[in-house]
PDB file of C-alpha atoms in Angstrom:
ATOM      1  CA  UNK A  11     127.940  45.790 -45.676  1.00 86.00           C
ATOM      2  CA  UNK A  12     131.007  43.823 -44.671  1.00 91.00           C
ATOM      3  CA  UNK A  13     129.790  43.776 -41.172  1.00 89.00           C
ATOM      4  CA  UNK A  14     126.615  42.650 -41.810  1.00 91.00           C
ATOM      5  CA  UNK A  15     128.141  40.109 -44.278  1.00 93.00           C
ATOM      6  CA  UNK A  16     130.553  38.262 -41.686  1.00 92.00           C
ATOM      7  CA  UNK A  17     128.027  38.420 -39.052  1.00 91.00           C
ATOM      8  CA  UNK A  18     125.418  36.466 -41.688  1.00 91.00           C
ATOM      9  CA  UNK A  19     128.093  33.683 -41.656  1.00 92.00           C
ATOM     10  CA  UNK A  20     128.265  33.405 -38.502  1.00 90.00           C
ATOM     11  CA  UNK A  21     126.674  29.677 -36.833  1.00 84.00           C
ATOM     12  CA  UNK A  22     125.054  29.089 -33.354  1.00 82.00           C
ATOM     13  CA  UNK A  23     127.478  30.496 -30.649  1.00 89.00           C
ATOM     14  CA  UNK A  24     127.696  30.259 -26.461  1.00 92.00           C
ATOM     15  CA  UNK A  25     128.863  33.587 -25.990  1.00 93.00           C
ATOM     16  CA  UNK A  26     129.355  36.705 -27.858  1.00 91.00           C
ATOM     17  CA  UNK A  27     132.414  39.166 -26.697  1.00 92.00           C
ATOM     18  CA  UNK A  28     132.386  42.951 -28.216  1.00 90.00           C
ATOM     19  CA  UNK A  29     133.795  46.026 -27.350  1.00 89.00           C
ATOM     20  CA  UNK A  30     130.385  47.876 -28.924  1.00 89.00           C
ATOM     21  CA  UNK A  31     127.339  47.670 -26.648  1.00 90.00           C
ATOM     22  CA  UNK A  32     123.829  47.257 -28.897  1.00 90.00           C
ATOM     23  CA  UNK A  33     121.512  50.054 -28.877  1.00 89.00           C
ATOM     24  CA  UNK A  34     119.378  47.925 -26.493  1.00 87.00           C
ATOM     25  CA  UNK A  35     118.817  48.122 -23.803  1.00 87.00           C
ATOM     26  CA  UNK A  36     120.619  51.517 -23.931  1.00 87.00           C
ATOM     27  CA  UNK A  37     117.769  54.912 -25.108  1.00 88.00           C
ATOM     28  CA  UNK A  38     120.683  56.976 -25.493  1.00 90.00           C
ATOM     29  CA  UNK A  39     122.139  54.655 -28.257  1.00 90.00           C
ATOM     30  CA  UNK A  40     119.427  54.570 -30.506  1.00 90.00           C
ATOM     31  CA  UNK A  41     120.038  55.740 -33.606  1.00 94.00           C
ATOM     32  CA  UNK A  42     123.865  55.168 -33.637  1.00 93.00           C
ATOM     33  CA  UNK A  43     125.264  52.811 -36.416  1.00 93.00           C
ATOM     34  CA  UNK A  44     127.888  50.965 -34.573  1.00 92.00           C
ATOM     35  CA  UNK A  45     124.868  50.050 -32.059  1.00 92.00           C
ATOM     36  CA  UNK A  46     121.848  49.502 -33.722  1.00 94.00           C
ATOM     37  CA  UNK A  47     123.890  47.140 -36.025  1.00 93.00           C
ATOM     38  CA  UNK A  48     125.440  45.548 -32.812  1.00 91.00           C
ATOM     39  CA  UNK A  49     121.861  44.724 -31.935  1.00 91.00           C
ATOM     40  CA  UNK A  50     121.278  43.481 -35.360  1.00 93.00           C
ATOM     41  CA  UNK A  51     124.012  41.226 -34.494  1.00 92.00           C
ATOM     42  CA  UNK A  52     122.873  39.982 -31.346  1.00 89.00           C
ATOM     43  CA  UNK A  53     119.464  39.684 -32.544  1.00 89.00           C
ATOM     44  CA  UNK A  54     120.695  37.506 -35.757  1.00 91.00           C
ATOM     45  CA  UNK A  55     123.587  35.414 -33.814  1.00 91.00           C
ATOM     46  CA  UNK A  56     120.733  34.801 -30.724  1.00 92.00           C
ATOM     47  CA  UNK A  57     124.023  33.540 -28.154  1.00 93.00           C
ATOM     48  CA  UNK A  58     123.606  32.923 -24.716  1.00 93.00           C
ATOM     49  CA  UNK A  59     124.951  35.157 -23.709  1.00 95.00           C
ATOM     50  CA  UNK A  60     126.502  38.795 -25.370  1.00 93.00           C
ATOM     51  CA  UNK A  61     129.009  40.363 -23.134  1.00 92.00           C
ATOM     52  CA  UNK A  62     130.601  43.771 -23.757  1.00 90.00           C
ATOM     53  CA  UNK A  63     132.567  46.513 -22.394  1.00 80.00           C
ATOM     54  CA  UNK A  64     132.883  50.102 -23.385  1.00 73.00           C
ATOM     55  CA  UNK A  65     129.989  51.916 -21.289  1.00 71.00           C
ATOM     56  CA  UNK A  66     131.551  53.480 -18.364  1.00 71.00           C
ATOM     57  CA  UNK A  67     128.152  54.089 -16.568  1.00 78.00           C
ATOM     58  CA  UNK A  68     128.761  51.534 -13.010  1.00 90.00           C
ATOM     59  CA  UNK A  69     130.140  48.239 -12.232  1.00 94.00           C
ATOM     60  CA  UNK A  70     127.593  46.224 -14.780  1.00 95.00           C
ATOM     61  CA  UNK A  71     124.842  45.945 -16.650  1.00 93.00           C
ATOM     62  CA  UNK A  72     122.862  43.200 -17.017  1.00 96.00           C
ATOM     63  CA  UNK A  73     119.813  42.389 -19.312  1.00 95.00           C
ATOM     64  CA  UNK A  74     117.311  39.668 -20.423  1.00 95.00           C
ATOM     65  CA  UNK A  75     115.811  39.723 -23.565  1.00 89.00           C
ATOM     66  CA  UNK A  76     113.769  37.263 -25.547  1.00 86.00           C
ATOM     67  CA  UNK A  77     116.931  36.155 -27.752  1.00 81.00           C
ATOM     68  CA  UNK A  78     119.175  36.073 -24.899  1.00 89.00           C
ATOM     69  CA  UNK A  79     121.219  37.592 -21.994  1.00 94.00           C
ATOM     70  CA  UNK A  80     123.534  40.944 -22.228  1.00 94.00           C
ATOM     71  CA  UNK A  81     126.246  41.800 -19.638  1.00 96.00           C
ATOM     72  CA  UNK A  82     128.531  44.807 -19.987  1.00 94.00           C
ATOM     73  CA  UNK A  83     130.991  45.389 -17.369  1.00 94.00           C
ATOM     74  CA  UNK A  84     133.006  47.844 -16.354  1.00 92.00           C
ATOM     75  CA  UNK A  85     137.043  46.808 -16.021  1.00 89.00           C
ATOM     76  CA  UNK A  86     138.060  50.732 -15.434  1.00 88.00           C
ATOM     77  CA  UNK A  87     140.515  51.713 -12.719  1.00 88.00           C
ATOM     78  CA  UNK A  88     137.181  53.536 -11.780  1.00 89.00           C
ATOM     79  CA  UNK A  89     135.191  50.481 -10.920  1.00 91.00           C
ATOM     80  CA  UNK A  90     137.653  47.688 -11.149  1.00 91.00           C
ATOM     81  CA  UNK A  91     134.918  44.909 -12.295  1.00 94.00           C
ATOM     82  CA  UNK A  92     135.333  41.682 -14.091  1.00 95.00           C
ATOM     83  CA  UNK A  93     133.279  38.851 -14.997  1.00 96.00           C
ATOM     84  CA  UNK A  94     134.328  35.224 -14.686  1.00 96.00           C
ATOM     85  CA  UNK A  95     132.180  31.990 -16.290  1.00 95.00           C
ATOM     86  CA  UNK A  96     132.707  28.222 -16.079  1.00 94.00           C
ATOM     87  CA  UNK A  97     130.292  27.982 -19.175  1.00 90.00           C
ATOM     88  CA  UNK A  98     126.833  27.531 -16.469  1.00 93.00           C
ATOM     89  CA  UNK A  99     127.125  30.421 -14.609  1.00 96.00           C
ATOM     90  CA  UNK A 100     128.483  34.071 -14.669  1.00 97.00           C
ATOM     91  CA  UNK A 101     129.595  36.046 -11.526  1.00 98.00           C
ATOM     92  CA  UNK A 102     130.391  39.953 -11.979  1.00 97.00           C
ATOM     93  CA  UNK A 103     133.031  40.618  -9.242  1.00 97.00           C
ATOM     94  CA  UNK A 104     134.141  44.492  -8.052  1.00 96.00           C
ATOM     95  CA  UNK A 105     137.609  44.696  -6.536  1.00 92.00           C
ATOM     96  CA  UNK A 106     137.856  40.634  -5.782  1.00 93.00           C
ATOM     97  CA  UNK A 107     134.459  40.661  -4.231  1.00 97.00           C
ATOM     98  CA  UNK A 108     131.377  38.577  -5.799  1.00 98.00           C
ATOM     99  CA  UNK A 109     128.676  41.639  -6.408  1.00 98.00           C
ATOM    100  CA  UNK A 110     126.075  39.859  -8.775  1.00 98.00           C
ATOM    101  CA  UNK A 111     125.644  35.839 -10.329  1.00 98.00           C
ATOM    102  CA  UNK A 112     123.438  34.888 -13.134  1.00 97.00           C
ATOM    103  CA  UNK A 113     122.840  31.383 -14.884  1.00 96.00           C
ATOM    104  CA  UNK A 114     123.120  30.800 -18.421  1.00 92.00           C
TER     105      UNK A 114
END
């Protein structure tokens, strides 16, 4: 209930950072609290953009959906990956190298 509370109070943001992924895009996630109320979240909030970590499943993620973008990314000694944004456009980089750019 908390959760749900402080998200309700939340106003229009830009981007959205959380360690939790949402259950969408993500079958395998359905039905877990954490994530379907992380996609409750995303859903109410609607930011440009929701960015996330935590998935360990390749470099990044990306997804479009009707109230906005996702991007999870992968910052493991594995893959090494960040993201960078000058508020127009995101670039996913893997070991210093651009590998993927989006618009917002």
């Amino acid at each position: 209930g908390r959760f749900r509370r402080a998200v309700s109070k939340i106003g229009s943001v830009d981007i959205f950072v959380s360690h939790q992924p949402p259950s969408a895009p993500y079958p395998e996630l359905e039905g877990d609290e954490a994530a379907e109320l992380m996609r409750w979240a995303f859903e109410k909030i609607r930011p440009r953009l929701h960015f996330s970590g935590h998935m360990a499943s390749g470099c990044y993620s990306y997804y479009e959906f009707k109230w906005g973008k996702y991007l999870r990314v992968d910052s493991s000694a594995r893959f090494r990956c960040y993201a960078l944004t000058d508020g127009r456009d995101v670039a996913v980089y893997r070991k210093g190298e651009e590998v993927f750019r989006f618009s917002l």
